[in-house]
Tab-separated table of C-alpha atoms in Angstrom:
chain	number	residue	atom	x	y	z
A	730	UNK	CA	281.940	77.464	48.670
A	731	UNK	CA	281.963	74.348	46.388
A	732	UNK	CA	283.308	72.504	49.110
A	733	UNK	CA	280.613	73.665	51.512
A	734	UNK	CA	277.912	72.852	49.226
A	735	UNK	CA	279.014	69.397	47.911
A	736	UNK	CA	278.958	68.212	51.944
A	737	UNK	CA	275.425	69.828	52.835
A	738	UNK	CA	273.969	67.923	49.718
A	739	UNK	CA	275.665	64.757	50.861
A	740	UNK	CA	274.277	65.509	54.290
A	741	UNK	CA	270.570	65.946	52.641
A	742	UNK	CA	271.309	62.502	51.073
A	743	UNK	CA	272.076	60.839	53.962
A	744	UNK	CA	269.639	62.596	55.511
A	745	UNK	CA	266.611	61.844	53.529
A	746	UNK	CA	267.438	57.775	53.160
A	747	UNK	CA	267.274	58.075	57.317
A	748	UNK	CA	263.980	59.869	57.001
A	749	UNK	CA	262.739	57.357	54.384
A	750	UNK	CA	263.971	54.700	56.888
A	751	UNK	CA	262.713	55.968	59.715
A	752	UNK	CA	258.588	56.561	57.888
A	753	UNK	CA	259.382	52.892	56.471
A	754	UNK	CA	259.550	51.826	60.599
A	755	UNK	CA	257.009	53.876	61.477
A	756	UNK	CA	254.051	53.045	58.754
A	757	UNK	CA	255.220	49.085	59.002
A	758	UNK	CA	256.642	48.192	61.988
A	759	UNK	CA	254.856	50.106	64.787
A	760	UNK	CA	251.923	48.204	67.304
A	761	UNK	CA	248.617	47.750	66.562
A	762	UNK	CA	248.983	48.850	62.937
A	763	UNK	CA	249.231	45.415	60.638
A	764	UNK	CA	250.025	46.299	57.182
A	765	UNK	CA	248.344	43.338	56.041
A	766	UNK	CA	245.163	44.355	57.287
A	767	UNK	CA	245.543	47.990	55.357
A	768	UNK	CA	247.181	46.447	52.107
A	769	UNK	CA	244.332	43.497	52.522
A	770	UNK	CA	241.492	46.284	52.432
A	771	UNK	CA	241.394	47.727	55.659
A	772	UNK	CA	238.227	47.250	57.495
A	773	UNK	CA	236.252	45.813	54.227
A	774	UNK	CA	239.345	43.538	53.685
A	775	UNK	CA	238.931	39.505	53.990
A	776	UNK	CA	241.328	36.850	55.442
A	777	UNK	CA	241.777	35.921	51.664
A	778	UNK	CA	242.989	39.748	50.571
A	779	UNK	CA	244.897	40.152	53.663
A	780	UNK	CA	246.652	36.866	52.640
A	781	UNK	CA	246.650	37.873	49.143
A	782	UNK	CA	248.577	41.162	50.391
A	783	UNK	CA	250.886	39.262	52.506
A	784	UNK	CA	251.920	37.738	49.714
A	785	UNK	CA	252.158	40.500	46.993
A	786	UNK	CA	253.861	42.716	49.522
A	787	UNK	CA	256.009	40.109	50.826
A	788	UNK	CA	255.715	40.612	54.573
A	789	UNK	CA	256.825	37.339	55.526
A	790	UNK	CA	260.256	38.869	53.868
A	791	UNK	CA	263.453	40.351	56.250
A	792	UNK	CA	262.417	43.816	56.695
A	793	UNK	CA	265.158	45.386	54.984
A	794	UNK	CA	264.248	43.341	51.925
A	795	UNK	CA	260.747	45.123	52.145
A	796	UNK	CA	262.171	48.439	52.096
A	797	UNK	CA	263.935	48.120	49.586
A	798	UNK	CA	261.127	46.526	47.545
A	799	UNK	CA	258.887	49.586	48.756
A	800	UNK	CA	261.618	52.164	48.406
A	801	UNK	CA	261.948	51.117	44.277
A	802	UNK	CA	258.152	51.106	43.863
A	803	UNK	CA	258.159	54.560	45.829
A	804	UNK	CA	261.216	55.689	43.689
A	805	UNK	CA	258.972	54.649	40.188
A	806	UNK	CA	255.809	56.010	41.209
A	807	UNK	CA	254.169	52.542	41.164
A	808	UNK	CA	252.778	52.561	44.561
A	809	UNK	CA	249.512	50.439	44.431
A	810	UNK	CA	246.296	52.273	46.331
A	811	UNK	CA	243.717	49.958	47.849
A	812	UNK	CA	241.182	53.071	46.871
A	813	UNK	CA	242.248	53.389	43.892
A	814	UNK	CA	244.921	56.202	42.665
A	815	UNK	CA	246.982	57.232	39.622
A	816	UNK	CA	250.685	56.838	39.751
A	817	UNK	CA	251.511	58.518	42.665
A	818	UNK	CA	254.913	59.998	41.665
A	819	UNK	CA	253.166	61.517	38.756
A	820	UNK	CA	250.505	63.304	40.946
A	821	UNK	CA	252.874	64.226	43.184
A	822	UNK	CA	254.758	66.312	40.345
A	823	UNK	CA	251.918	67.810	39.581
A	824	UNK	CA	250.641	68.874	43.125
A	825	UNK	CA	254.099	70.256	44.513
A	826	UNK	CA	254.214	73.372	42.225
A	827	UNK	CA	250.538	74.684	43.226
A	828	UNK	CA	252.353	73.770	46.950
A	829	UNK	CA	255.354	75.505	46.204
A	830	UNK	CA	253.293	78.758	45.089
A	831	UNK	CA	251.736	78.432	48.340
A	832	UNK	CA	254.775	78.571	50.564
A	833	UNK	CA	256.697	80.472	48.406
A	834	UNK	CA	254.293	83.423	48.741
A	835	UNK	CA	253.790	82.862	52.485
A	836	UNK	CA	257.581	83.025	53.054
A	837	UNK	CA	257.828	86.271	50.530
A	838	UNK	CA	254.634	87.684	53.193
A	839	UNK	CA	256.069	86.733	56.137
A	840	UNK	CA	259.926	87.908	55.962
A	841	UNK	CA	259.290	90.930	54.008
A	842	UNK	CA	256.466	91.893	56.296
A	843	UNK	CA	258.351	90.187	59.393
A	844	UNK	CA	261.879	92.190	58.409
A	845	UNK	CA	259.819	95.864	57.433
A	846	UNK	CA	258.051	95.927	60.985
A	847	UNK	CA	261.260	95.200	62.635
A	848	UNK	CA	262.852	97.776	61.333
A	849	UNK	CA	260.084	100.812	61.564
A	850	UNK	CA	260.783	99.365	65.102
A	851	UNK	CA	264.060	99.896	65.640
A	852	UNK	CA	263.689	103.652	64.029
A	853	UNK	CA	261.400	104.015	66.466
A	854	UNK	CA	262.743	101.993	69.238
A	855	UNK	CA	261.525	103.010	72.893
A	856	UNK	CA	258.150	104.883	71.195
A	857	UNK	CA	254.554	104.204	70.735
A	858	UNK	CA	255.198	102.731	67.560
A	859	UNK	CA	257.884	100.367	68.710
A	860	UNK	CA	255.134	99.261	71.564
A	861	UNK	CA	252.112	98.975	68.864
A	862	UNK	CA	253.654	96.975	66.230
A	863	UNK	CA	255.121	94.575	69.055
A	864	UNK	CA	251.864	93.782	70.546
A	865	UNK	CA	250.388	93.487	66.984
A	866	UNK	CA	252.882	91.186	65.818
A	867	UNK	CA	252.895	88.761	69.508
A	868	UNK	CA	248.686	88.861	69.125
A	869	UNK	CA	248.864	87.567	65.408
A	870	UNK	CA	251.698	85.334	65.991
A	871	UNK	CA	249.475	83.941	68.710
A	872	UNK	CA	246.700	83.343	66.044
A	873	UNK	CA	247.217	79.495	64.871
A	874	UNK	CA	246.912	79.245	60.499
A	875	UNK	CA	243.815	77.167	60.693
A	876	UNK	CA	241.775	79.354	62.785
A	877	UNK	CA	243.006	82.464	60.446
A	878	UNK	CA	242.527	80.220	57.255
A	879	UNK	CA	239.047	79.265	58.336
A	880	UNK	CA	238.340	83.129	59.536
A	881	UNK	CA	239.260	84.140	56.007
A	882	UNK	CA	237.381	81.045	54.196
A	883	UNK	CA	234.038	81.811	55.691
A	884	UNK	CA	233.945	85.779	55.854
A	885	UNK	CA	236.101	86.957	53.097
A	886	UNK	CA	235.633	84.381	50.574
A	887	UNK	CA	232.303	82.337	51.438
A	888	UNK	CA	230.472	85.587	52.635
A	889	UNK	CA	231.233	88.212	51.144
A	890	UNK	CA	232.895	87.001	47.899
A	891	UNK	CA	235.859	89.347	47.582
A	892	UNK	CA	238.065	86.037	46.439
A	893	UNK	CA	237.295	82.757	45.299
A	894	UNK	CA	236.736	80.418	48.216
A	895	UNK	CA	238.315	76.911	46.190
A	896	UNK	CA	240.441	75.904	43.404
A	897	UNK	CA	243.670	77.349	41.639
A	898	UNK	CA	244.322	78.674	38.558
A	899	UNK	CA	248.447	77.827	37.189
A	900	UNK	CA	250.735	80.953	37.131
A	901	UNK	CA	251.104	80.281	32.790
A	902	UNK	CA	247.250	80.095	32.395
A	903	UNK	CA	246.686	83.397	34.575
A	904	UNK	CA	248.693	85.177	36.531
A	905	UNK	CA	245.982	87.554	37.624
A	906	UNK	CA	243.684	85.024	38.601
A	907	UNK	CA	246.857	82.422	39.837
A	908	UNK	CA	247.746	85.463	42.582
A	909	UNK	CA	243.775	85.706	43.178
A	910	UNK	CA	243.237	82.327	44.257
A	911	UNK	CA	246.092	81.824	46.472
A	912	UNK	CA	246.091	85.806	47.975
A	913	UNK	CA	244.344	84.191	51.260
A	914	UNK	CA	246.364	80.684	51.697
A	915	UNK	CA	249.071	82.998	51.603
A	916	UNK	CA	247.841	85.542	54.279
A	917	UNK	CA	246.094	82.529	56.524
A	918	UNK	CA	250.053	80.389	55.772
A	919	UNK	CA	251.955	83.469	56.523
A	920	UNK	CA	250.557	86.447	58.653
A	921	UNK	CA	251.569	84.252	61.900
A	922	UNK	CA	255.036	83.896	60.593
A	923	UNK	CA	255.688	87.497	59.912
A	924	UNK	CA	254.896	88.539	63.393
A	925	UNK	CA	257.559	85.826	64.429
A	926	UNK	CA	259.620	87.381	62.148
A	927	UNK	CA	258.752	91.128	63.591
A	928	UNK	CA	259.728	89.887	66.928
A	929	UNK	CA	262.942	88.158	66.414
A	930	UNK	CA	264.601	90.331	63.609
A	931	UNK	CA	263.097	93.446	65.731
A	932	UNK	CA	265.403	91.655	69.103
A	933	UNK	CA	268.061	91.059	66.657
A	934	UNK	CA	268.306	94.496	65.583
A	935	UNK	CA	268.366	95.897	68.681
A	936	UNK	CA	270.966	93.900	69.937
A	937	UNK	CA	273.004	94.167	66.631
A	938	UNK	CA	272.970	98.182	66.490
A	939	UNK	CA	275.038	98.305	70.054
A	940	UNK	CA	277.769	96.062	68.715
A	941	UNK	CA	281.303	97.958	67.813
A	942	UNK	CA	281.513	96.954	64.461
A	943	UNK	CA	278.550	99.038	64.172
A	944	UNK	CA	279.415	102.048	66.167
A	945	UNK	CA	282.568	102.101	64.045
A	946	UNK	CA	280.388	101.856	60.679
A	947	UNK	CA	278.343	105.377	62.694
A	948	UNK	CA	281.595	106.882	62.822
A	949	UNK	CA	283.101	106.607	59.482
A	950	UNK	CA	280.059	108.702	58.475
A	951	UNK	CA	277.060	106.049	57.302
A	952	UNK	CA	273.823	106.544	57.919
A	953	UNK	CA	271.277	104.955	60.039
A	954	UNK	CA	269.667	103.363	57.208
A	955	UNK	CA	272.759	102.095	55.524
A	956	UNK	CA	274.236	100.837	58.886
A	957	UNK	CA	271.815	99.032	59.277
A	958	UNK	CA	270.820	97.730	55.790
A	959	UNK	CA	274.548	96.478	55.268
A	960	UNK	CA	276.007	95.875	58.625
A	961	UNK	CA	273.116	94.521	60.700
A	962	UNK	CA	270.631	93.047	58.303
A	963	UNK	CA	273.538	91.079	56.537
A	964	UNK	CA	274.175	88.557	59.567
A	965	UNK	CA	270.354	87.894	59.463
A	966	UNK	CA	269.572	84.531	58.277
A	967	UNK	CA	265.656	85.526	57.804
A	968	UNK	CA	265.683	83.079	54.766
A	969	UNK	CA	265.522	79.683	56.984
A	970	UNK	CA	261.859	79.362	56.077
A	971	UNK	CA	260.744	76.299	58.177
A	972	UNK	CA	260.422	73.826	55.307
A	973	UNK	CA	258.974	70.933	57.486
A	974	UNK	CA	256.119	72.912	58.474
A	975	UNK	CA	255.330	74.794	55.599
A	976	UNK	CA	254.648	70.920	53.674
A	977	UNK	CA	253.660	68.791	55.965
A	978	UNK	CA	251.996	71.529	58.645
A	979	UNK	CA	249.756	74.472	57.886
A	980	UNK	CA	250.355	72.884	53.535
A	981	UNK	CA	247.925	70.436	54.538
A	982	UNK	CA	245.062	72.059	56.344
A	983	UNK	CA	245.213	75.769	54.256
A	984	UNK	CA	245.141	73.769	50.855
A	985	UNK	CA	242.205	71.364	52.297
A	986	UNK	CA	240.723	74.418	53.368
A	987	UNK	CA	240.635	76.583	50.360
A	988	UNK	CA	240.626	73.154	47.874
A	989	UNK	CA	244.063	74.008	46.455
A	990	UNK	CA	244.999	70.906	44.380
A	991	UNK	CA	248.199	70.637	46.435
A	992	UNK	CA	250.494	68.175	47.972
A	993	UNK	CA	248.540	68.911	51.224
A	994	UNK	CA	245.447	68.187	49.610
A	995	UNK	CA	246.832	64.787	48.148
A	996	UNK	CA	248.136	64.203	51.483
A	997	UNK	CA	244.529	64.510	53.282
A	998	UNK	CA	242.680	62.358	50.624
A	999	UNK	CA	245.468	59.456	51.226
A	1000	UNK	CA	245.000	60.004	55.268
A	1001	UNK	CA	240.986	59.850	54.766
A	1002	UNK	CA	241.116	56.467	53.414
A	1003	UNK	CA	244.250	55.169	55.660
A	1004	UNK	CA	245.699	53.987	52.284
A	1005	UNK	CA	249.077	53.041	53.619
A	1006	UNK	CA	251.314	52.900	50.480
A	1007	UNK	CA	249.875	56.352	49.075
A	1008	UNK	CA	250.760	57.463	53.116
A	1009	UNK	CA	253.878	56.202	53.164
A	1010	UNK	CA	255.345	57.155	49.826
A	1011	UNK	CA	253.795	60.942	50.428
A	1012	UNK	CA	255.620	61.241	53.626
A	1013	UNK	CA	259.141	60.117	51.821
A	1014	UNK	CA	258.547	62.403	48.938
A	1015	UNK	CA	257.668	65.210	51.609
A	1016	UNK	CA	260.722	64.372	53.055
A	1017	UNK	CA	263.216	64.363	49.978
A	1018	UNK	CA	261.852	67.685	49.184
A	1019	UNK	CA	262.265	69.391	52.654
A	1020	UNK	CA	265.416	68.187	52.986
A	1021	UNK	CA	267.114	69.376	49.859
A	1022	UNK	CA	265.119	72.580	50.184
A	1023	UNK	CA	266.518	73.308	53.568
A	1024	UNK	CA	269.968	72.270	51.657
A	1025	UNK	CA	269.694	74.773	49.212
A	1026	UNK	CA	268.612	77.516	51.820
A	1027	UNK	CA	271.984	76.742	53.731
A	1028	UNK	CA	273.990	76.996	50.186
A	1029	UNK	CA	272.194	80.503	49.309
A	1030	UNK	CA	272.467	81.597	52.754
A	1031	UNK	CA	276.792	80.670	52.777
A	1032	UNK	CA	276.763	82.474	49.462
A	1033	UNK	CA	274.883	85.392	50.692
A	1034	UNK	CA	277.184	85.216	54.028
A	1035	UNK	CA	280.718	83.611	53.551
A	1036	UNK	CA	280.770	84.470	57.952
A	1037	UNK	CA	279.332	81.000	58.249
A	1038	UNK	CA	280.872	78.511	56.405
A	1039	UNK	CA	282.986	76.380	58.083
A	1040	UNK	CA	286.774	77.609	58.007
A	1041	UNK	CA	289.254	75.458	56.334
A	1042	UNK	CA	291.958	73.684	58.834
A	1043	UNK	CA	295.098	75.480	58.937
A	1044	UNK	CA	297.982	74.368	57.776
């Protein structure tokens, strides 16, 4: 197990200096985009700031000399905004807990609601409730986030006033009022998921309780429920919440939605403005976090089920 974690967190490493790499390339290098025009002040820039940023930035320098001069000032937090910004490492910190709230409850909503469905299906597999949640769970999986988060933002919180419809309230100050605030970025970020969920762990199932290891599991006596619960559930890796999309997807358009003071909502502000450093270090710190979040997934997930890590050679 120690083995098997210490060479998924080098492969996060290596993993997120490619993806800081690869935004670097993107953000500086691609056509039609000149960073000294943004750094210079964009489209109320003059041929003096532009030269001005040419020079602070050093763009005349190699290119791997700028990313590394970018990739320390990212690193520190002193990332200079043409708008006009704190440090940005700082409000970063502060943003990605009200984020992690957000997708932490949307992945709680989605598997445990995805995983319950499937099974009432499989008890029922064949029967009109097997047929009802299925076509429930493929029409609300069909329903995109930002239609659902908008749905929910002008009826249920604008409207009528059942919860607030901006702002958060941290999980020390208030719980009650913390779970209040974020009880529809949660539905809108994870009612889609959990009828993926439904539909894949219900397929899963279904396949899993015709296997022989389970038939032999029917025969030494278990029940249904604890057949499936420890036989079939256990290979399920429901925990593989998609990380990318939860921060840089459906993050950035429920939080700007319901004005949650998230990453997403830092992320829109810097992409309003076309601030390119702000843009730039957001997307690496975006993907440092994704990537070592997916990491730990894959360590919890080996833990949970020592099937698959990767066997040692023989000897």
């Amino acid at each position: 197990m120690i083995v098997f974690a210490a060479r998924r967190l080098l492969a996060a490493v290596l993993t997120a200096v490619a993806a800081s790499i690869l935004a670097f390339i993107l953000f500086w290098t691609v056509p039609n985009v000149d960073p000294a025009f943004w750094l210079g002040g964009g489209q109320k820039g003059t041929n003096a700031s532009r030269a001005l940023a040419t020079e602070k930035y050093g763009l005349d320098d190699p290119l791997p000399v700028q990313y590394l001069r970018l990739m320390e000032n990212i690193l520190n937090g002193e990332v200079d905004c043409f708008y006009g910004c704190a440090n940005l490492r700082e409000a970063f910190l502060q943003a990605l807990p009200v984020t992690i709230s957000l997708v932490a409850g949307a992945g709680l909503l989605s598997v445990g609601l995805g995983v319950w469905l499937a099974l009432i299906c499989v008890r029922h597999r064949g029967r009109w409730p097997d047929r009802l949640i299925t076509a429930a769970a493929a029409a609300v999986y069909s329903v995109p986030s930002i239609v659902l988060a908008a749905l929910l933002w002008a009826f249920v919180a604008h409207q009528w006033g059942v919860f607030p419809d901006e702002g958060y309230v941290p999980l020390r100050d208030d719980p009650f009022e913390w779970a209040r605030h974020l009880i529809l970025p949660w539905i809108a970020a994870g009612l889609p998921f959990a009828g993926a969920y439904a539909l894949v762990v219900r397929t899963s199932l279904l396949n899993a309780v015709n296997e022989d290891w389970v038939r032999t599991a029917r025969a030494k006596g278990m029940s249904e429920r604890r057949v499936i619960r420890r036989h079939v559930l256990r290979p399920m890796n429901v925990w593989g919440l998609d990380f990318s999309h939860a921060f840089g997807g459906f993050a950035l358009y429920v939080e700007t939605i319901f004005g949650v003071p998230g990453v997403g909502s830092l992320t829109a502000s810097t992409i309003g403005t076309f601030d390119l450093p702000p843009i730039v270090a957001l997307a690496i710190y975006l993907a440092i976090v994704v990537v070592f979040a997916s990491a730990l997934v894959d360590i919890a997930v080996a833990w949970l089920d020592p099937r698959i890590r990767r066997p040692r050679p023989s000897t």
